[in-house]
C-alpha positions as a printed NumPy array, in Angstrom:
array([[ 51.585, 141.385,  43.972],
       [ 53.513, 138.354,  46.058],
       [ 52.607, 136.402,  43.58 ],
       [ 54.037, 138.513,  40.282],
       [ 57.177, 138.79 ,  42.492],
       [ 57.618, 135.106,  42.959],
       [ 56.381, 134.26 ,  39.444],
       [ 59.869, 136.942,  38.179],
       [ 61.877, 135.392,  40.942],
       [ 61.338, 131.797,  39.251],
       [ 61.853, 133.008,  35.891],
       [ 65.325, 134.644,  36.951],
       [ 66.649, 131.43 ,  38.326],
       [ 65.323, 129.47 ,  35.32 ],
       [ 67.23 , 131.659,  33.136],
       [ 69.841, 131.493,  35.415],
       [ 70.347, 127.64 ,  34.949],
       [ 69.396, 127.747,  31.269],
       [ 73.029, 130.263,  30.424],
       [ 75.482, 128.503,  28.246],
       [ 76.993, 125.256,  28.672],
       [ 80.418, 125.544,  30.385],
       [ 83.519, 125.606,  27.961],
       [ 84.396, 122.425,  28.748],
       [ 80.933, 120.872,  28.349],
       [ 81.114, 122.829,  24.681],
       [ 84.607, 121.102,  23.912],
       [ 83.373, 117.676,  24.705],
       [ 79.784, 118.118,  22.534],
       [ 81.826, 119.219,  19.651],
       [ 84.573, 116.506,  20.295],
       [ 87.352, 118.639,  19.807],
       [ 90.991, 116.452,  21.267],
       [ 94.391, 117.622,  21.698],
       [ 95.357, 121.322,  20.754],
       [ 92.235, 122.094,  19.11 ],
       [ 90.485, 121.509,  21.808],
       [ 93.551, 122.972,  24.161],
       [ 93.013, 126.362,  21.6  ],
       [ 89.375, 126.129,  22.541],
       [ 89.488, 125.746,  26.174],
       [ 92.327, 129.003,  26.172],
       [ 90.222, 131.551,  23.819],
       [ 86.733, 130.299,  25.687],
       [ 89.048, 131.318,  28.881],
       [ 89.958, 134.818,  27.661],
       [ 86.319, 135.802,  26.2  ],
       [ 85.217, 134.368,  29.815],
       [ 87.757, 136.94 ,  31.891],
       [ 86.693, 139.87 ,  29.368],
       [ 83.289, 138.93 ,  30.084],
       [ 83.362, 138.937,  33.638],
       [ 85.716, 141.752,  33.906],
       [ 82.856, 143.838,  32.575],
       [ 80.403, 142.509,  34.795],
       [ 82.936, 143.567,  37.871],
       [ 83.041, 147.068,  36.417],
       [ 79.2  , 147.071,  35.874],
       [ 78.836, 145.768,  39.678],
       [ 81.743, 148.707,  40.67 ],
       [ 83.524, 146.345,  42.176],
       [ 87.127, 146.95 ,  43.458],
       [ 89.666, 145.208,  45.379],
       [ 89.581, 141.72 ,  46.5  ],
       [ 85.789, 141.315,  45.738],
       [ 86.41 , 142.207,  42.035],
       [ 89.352, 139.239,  42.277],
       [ 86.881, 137.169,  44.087],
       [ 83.994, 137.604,  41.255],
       [ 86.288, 137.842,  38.483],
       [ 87.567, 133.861,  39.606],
       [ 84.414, 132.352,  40.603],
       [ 82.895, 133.901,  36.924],
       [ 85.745, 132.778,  34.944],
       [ 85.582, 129.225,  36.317],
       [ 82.016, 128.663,  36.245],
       [ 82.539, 129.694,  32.372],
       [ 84.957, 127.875,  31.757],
       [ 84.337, 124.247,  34.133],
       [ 86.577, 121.753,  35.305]])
């Protein structure tokens, strides 16, 4: 049994790690420059904030700890 739990436990985190590349990482791989890549980088942004927005509502979160998700989601989407 401790071991089926560990074995799903490793598989979450791999799958985890294995989500999709950052927007920023996806700009640079397909070498977009100037405002295509500044169009990029803003609808990647929005689709991130929908995304995560639903994820907030999903978790019923309210408040400050919805703001606090929302962020950290939309910037790990989107990278630095």
């Amino acid at each position: 049994m401790t071991k089926t739990l560990l074995a799903a436990l490793a598989l979450t985190c791999i799958s985890t790690f294995a989500q999709a590349q950052s927007c920023t990482v996806q700009a640079g791989d397909k070498k977009l420059n100037g405002a295509a890549k500044t169009s990029f980088l803003t609808k990647c942004e929005k689709d991130a904030t929908a995304a995560c927005d639903k994820q907030a509502a999903d978790k019923k979160l309210a408040g400050a700890a919805k703001t606090s998700f929302t962020k950290k989601c939309v910037t790990d989407s989107v990278g630095t």
